[in-house]
Short mmCIF file of C-alpha atoms in Angstrom, two decimals:
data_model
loop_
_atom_site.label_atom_id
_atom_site.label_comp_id
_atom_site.label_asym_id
_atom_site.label_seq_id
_atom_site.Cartn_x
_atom_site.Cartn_y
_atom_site.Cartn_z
CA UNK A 1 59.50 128.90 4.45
CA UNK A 2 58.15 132.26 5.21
CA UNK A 3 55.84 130.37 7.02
CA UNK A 4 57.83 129.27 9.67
CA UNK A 5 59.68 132.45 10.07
CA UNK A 6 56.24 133.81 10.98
CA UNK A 7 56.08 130.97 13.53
CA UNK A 8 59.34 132.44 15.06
CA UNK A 9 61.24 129.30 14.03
CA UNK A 10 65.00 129.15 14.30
CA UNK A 11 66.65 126.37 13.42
CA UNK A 12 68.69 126.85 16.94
CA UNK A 13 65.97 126.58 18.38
CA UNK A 14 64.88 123.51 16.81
CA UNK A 15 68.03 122.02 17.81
CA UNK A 16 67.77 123.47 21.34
CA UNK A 17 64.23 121.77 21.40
CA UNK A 18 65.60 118.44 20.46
CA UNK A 19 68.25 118.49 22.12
CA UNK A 20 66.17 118.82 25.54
CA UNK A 21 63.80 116.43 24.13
CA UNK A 22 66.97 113.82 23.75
CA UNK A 23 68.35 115.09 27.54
CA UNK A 24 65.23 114.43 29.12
CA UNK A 25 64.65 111.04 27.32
CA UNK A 26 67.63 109.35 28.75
CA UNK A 27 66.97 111.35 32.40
CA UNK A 28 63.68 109.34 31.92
CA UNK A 29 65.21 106.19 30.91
CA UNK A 30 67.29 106.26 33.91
CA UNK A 31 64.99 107.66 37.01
CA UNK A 32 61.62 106.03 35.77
CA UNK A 33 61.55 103.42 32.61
CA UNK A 34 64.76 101.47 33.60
CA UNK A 35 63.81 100.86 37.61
CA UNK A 36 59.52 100.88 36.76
CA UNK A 37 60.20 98.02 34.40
CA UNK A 38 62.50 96.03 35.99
CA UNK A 39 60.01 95.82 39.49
CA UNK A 40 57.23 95.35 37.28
CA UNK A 41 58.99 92.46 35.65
CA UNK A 42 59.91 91.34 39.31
CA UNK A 43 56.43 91.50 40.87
CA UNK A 44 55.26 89.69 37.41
CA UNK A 45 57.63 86.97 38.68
CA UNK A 46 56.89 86.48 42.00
CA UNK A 47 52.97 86.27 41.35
CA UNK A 48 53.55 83.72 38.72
CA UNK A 49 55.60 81.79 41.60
CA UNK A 50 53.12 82.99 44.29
CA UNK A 51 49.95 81.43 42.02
CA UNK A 52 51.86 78.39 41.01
CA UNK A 53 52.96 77.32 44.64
CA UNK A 54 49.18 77.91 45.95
CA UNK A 55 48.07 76.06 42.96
CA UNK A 56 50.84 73.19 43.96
CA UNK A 57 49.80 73.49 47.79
CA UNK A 58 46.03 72.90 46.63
CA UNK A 59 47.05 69.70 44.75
CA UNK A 60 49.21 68.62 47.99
CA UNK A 61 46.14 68.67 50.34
CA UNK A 62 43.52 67.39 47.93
CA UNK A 63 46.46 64.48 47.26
CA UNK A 64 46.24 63.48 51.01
CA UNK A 65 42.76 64.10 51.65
CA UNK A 66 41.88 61.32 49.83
CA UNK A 67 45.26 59.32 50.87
CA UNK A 68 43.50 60.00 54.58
CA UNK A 69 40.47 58.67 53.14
CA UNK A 70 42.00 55.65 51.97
CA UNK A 71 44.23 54.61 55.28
CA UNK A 72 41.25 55.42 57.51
CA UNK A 73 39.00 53.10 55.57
CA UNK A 74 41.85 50.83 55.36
CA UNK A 75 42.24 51.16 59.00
CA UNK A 76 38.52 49.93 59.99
CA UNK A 77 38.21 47.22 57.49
CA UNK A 78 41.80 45.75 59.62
CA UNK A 79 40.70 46.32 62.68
CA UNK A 80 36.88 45.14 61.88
CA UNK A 81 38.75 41.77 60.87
CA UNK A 82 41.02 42.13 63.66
CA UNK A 83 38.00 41.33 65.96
CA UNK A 84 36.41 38.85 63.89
CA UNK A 85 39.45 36.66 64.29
CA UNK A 86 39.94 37.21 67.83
CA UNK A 87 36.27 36.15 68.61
CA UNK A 88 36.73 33.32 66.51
CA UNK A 89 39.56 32.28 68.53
CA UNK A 90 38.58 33.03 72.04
CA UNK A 91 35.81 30.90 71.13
CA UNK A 92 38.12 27.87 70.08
CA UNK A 93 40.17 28.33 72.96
CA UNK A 94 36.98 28.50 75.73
CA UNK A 95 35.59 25.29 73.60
CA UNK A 96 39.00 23.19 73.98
CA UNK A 97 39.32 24.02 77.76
CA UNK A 98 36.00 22.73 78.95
CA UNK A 99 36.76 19.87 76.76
CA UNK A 100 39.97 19.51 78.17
CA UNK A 101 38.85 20.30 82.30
CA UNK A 102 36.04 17.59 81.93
CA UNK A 103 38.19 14.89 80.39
CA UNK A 104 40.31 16.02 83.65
CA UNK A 105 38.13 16.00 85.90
CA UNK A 106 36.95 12.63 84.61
CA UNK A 107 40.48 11.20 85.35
CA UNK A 108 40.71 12.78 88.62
CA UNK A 109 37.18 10.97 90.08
CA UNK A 110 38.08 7.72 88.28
CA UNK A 111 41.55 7.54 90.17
CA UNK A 112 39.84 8.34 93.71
CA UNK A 113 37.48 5.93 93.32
CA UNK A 114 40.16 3.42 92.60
CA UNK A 115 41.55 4.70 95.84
CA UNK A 116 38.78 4.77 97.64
CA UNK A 117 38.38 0.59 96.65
CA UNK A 118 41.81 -0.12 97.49
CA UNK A 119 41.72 1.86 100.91
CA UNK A 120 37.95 -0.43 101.03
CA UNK A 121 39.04 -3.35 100.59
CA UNK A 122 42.46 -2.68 103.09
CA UNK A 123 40.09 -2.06 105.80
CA UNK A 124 37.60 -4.62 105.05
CA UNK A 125 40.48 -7.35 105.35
CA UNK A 126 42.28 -5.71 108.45
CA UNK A 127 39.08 -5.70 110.04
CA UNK A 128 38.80 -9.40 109.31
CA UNK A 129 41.65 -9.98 110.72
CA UNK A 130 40.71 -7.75 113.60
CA UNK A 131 37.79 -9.70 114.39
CA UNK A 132 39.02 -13.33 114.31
CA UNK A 133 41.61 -12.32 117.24
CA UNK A 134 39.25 -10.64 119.10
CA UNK A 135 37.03 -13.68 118.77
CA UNK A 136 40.23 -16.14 119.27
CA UNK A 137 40.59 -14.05 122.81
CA UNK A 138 37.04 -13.88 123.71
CA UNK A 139 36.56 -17.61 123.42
CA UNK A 140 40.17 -18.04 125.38
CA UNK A 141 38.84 -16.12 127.98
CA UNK A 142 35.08 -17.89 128.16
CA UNK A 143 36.90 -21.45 126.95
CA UNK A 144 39.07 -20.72 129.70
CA UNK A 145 41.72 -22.56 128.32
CA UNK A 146 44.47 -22.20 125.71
CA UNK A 147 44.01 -23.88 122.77
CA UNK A 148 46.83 -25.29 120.87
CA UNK A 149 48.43 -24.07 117.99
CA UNK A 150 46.05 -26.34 115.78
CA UNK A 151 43.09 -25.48 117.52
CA UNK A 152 42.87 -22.03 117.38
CA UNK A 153 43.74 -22.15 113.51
CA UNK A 154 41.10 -24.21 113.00
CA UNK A 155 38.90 -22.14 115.16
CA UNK A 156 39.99 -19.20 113.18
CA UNK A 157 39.32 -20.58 110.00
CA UNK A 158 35.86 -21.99 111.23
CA UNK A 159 34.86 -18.41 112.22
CA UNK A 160 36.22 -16.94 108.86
CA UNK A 161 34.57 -19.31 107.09
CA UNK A 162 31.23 -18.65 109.60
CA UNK A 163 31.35 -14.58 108.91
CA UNK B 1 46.16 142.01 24.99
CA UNK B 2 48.37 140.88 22.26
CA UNK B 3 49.76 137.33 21.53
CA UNK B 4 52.49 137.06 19.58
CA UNK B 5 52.84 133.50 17.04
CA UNK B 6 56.57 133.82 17.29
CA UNK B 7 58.45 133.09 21.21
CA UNK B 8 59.67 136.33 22.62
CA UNK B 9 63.41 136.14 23.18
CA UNK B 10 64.56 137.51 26.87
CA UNK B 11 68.32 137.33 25.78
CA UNK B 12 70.92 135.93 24.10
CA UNK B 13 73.36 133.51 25.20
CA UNK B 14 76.51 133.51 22.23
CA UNK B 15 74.53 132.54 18.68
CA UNK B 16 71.44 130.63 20.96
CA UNK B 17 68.47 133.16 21.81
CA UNK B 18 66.88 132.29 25.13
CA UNK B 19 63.38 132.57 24.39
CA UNK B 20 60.64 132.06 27.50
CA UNK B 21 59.35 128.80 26.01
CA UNK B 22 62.65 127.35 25.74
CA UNK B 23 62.78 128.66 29.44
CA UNK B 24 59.66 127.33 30.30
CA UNK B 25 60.70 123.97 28.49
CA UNK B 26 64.15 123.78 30.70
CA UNK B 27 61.32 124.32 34.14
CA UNK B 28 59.09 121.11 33.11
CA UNK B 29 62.06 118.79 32.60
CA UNK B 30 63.14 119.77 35.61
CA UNK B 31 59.82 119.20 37.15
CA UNK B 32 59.80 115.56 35.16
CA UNK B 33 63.03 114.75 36.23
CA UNK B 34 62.06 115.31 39.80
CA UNK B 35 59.11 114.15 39.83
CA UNK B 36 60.27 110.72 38.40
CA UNK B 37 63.42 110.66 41.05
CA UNK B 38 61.07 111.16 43.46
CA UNK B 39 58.87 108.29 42.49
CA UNK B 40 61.55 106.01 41.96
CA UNK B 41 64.34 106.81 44.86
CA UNK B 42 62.59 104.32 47.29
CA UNK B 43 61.78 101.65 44.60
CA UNK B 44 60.44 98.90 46.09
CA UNK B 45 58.51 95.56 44.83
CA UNK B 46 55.51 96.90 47.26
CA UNK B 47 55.37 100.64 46.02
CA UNK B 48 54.44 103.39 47.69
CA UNK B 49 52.06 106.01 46.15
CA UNK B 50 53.92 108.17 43.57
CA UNK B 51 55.83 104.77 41.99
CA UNK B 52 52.39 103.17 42.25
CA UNK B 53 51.37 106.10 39.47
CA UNK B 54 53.96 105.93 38.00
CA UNK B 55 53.93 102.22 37.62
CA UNK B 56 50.00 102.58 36.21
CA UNK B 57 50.86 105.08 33.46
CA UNK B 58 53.77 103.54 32.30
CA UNK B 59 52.20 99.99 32.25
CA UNK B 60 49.09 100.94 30.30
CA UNK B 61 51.68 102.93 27.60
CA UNK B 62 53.71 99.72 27.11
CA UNK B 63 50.15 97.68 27.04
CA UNK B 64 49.29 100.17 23.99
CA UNK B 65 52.45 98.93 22.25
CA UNK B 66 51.78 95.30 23.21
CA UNK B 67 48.06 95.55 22.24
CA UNK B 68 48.78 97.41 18.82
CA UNK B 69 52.04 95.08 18.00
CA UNK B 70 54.00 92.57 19.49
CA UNK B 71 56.23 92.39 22.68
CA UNK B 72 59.22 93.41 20.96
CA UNK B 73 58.62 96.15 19.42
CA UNK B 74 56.41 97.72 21.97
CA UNK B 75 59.72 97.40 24.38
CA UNK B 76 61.59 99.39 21.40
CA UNK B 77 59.48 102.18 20.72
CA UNK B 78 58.09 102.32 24.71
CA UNK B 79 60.55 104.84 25.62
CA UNK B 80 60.29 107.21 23.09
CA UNK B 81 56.54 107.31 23.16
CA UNK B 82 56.61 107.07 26.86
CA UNK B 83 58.96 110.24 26.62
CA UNK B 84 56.28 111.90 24.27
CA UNK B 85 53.53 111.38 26.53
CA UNK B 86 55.45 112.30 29.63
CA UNK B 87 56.86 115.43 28.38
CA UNK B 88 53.68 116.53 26.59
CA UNK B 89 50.98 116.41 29.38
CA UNK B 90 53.42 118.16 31.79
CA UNK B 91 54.49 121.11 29.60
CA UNK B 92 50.29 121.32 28.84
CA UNK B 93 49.54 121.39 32.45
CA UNK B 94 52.24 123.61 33.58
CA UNK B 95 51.06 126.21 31.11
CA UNK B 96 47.73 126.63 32.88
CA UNK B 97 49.98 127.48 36.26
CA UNK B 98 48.98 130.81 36.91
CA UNK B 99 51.74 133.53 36.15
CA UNK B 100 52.60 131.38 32.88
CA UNK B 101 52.07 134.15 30.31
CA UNK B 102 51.15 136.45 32.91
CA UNK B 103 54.20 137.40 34.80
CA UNK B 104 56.69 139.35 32.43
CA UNK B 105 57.70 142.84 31.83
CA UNK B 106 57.60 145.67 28.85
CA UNK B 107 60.53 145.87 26.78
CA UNK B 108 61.21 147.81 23.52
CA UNK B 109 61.08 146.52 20.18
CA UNK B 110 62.41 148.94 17.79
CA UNK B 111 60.14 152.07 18.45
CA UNK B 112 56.93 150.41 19.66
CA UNK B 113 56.95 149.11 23.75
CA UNK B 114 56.03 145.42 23.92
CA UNK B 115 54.52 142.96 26.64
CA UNK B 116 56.78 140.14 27.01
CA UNK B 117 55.60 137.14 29.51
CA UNK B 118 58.96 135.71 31.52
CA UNK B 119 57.34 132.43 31.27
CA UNK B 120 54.96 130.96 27.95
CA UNK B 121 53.75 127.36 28.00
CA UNK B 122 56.42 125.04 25.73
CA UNK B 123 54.18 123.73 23.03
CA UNK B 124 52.71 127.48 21.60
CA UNK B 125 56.32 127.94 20.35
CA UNK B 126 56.08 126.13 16.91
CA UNK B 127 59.87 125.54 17.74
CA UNK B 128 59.22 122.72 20.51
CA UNK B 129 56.33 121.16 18.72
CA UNK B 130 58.36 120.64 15.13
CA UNK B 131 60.81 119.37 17.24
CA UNK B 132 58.49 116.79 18.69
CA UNK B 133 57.51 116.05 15.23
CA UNK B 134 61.16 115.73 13.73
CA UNK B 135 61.90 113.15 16.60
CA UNK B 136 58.71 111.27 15.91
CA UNK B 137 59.35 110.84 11.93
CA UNK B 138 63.35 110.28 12.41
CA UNK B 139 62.49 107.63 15.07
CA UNK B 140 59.83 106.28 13.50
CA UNK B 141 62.16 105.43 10.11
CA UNK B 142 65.12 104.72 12.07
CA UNK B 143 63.07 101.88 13.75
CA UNK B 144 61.71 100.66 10.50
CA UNK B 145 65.19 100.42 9.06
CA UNK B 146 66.47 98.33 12.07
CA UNK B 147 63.70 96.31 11.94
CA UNK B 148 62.91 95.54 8.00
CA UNK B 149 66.40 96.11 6.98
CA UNK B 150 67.47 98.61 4.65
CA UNK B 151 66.58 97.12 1.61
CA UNK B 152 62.88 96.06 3.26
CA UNK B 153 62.65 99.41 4.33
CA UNK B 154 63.03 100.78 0.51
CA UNK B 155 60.73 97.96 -1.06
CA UNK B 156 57.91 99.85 1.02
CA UNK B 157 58.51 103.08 -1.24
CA UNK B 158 59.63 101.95 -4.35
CA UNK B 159 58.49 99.53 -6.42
CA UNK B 160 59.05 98.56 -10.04
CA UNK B 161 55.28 98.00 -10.56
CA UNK B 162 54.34 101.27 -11.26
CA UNK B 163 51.12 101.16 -9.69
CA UNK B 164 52.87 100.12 -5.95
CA UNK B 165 55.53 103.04 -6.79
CA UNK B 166 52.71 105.52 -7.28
CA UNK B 167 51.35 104.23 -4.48
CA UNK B 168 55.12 104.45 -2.45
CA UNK B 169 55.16 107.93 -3.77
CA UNK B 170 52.05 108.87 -2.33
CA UNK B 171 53.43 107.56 0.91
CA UNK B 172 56.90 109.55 0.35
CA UNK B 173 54.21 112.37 0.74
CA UNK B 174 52.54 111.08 3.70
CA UNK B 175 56.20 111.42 5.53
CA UNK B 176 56.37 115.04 5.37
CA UNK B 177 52.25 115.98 6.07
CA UNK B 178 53.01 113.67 9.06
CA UNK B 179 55.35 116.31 10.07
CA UNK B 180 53.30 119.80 9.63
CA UNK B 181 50.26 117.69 11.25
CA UNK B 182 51.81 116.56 14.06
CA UNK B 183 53.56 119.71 14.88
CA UNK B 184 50.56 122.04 13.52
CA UNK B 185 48.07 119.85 15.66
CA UNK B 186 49.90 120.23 18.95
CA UNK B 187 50.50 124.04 18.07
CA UNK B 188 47.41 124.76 17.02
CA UNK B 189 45.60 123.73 20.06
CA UNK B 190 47.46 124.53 23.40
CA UNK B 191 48.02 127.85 21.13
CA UNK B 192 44.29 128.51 20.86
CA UNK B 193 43.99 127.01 24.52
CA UNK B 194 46.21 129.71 25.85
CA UNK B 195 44.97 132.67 23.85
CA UNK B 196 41.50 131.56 25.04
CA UNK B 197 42.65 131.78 28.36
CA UNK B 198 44.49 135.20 28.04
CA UNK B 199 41.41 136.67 26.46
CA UNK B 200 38.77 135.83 28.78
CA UNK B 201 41.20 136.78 31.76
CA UNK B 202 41.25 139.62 30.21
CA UNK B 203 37.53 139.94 30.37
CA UNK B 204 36.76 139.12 33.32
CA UNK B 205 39.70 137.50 35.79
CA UNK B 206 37.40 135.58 38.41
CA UNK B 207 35.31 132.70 38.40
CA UNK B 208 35.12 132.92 34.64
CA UNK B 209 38.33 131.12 33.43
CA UNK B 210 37.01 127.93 35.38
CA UNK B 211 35.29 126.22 33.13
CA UNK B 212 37.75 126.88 30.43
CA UNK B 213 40.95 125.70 33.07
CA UNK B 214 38.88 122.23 33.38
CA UNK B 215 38.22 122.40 29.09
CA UNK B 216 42.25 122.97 28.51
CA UNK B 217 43.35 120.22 31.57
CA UNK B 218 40.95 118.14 28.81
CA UNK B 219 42.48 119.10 25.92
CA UNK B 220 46.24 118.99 27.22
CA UNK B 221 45.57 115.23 28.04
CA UNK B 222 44.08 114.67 25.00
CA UNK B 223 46.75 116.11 22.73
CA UNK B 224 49.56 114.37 24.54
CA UNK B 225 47.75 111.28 24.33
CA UNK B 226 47.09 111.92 20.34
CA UNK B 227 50.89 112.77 20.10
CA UNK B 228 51.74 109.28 21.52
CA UNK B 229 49.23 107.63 20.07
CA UNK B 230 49.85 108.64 16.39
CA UNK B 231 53.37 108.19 16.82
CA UNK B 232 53.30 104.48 17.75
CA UNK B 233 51.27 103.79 15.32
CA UNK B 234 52.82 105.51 12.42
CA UNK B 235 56.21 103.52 13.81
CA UNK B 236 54.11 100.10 13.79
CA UNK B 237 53.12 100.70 10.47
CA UNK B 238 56.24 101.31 8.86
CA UNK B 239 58.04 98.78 10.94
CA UNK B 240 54.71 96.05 9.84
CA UNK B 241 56.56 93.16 7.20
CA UNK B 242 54.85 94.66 3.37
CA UNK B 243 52.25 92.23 2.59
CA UNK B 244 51.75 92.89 -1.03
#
């Protein structure tokens, strides 16, 4: 121990010395250690959450990449179809109409020309009956004479029967 | 130039002798304390520059204790070692301040007239450093017991196989040369550091010192960081579950 007195020490001062040493340790615990960890454990936090939400976000637009992908080609292959049919049916359509027009038109030249025989034949016979008079008269006038009632029929019919 | 082993004593306060190491120990915890309000009175999650250093240094202590052990006990011992560290380095590097040992006056000591410096750097007082060491070895058993258990605790020094109580003996020894080498070690060197200082000063005052400034900024990093080192260790081993 003679030793340690030649080192000067006291055990007062020992005590002093740990008795700072204890001071300071809880002067440290409160200024630095306490508040140091505690935002160290916070920042560890929020870059864990930071990292997992880019990680998430990542996922999200890969996810509907591919969902864009999908409708698009969806899309074409619809519309591609889309056209096909239409065609297909405008084609139907034109085909049934000129069927349809000519069987019309058909109709519509068959019914004049019945018409047109009718309104034939009309004239034909008016103009028969046209002529006979005019004949009747023309013979009055050169016969100079009336003819009866029988007479002139005949002479009608005769001349019908003559044309 | 002289340089005494023992701390010179300026006065006496009641039965407590204020030496200038105890005086120069009071100065660095109040630089500490400052220094560490400083860094932390705008705490913020983005920090600023001095909680930015203080964030690295405290970080890679607590990643020692989480490399050597596990997460639990490096968040139990991280204070004290922390403290260790802390306290250490600054007391080293506040010692190479100039006026620390140089600055004091002549005072009588029985018949012969003594140099007494007003201000001597905290660890070459054997006082401070046994201190340190005391703290370490309480803490470091204090720890194991609330870890193991008390009766856990004892199994690691005695045994009923005599070979393992030999053995737990041995270790009994270990306890106390843990002690003189930790507070010897710390001594020893920023002692030497400073009287290697004084005595080329005393030499030759300019340019010359340089190179042994940069050697003892070296060594006072290097004997805190032994300090810390050896004490977490020594409190992981004792706190380790006995194997055999």
């Amino acid at each position: 121990m003679e030793v340690l007195e030649n080192f000067g020490v006291q055990p007062v001062l020992l005590l002093a010395q740990i008795v700072n040493f204890i001071i300071l340790l809880f002067l440290l615990k409160k200024f630095a250690y306490k508040p140091i960890m505690k935002v160290l454990e916070e920042r560890r936090i929020k870059i864990e959450t930071g990292v997992r939400q880019a990680e998430e976000a990542e996922k999200k637009l890969m996810e509907t990449e591919v969902r864009q992908k999908e409708i698009i080609s969806g899309a074409e292959q619809e519309s591609s179809r889309i056209i096909q049919e239409t065609k297909h049916a405008v084609k139907k359509l034109q085909d049934e109409t000129l069927v349809e027009t000519n069987k019309k038109a058909e109709e519509m030249m068959d019914r004049n020309k019945e018409v047109l025989q009718l309104e034939k034949e009309k004239m034909i016979s008016e103009v028969k009956i046209g002529m006979a008079e005019l004949v009747a008269e023309t013979t009055k006038k050169v016969v100079g004479k009336t003819l009866s009632q029988q007479e002139n029929e005949r002479l009608v019919r005769e001349s019908l029967k003559n044309i | 130039m002289n340089i005494e082993l023992a701390p010179e004593t300026l006065f006496q306060v009641g039965f407590l002798p204020i030496t200038n190491t105890l005086l120069t120990t009071w100065i660095t915890m109040v630089v500490i304390v400052g220094v560490a309000y400083a860094a932390t009175r705008k705490i913020s999650l983005v920090p600023d520059k001095p909680q930015a250093i203080l964030e690295i240094v405290l970080d890679w202590i607590f990643d020692l204790g989480v490399g050597l052990s596990d997460h639990i006990r490096a968040k139990k011992f991280f204070s004290i070692v922390a403290t260790f560290f802390i306290f250490i380095i600054f007391a080293n590097y506040l010692g190479l301040f100039p006026g620390v040992g140089t600055i004091g006056f002549y005072t009588f000591h029985g018949q012969e007239e003594v140099w007494v410096p007003l201000i001597r750097p905290m660890n070459t007082d054997l006082n401070a450093t046994l201190a340190l060491a005391l703290i370490s070895v309480a803490m470091t058993h204090y720890y194991a017991i609330s870890i193991l258990g008390f009766g856990a605790y004892l199994g690691k020094f005695f045994s009923l196989n005599p070979v393992f109580l030999f053995v737990g003996f041995l270790e009994i020894i270990a306890e106390f040369t843990k002690l003189v080498s930790l507070s010897f070690r710390l001594f020893g060197n920023i002692f030497a550091g400073e009287a290697l200082l004084v005595t080329i000063s005393s030499l030759f005052a300019f340019i010359l010192p340089l190179p042994f400034i940069a050697l003892e900024l070296l060594v006072g990093f290097v004997q805190a960081m032994i300090f810390m080192m050896l004490t977490l260790v020594f409190m992981i081993i004792l706190s380790e579950k006995a194997t055999h």
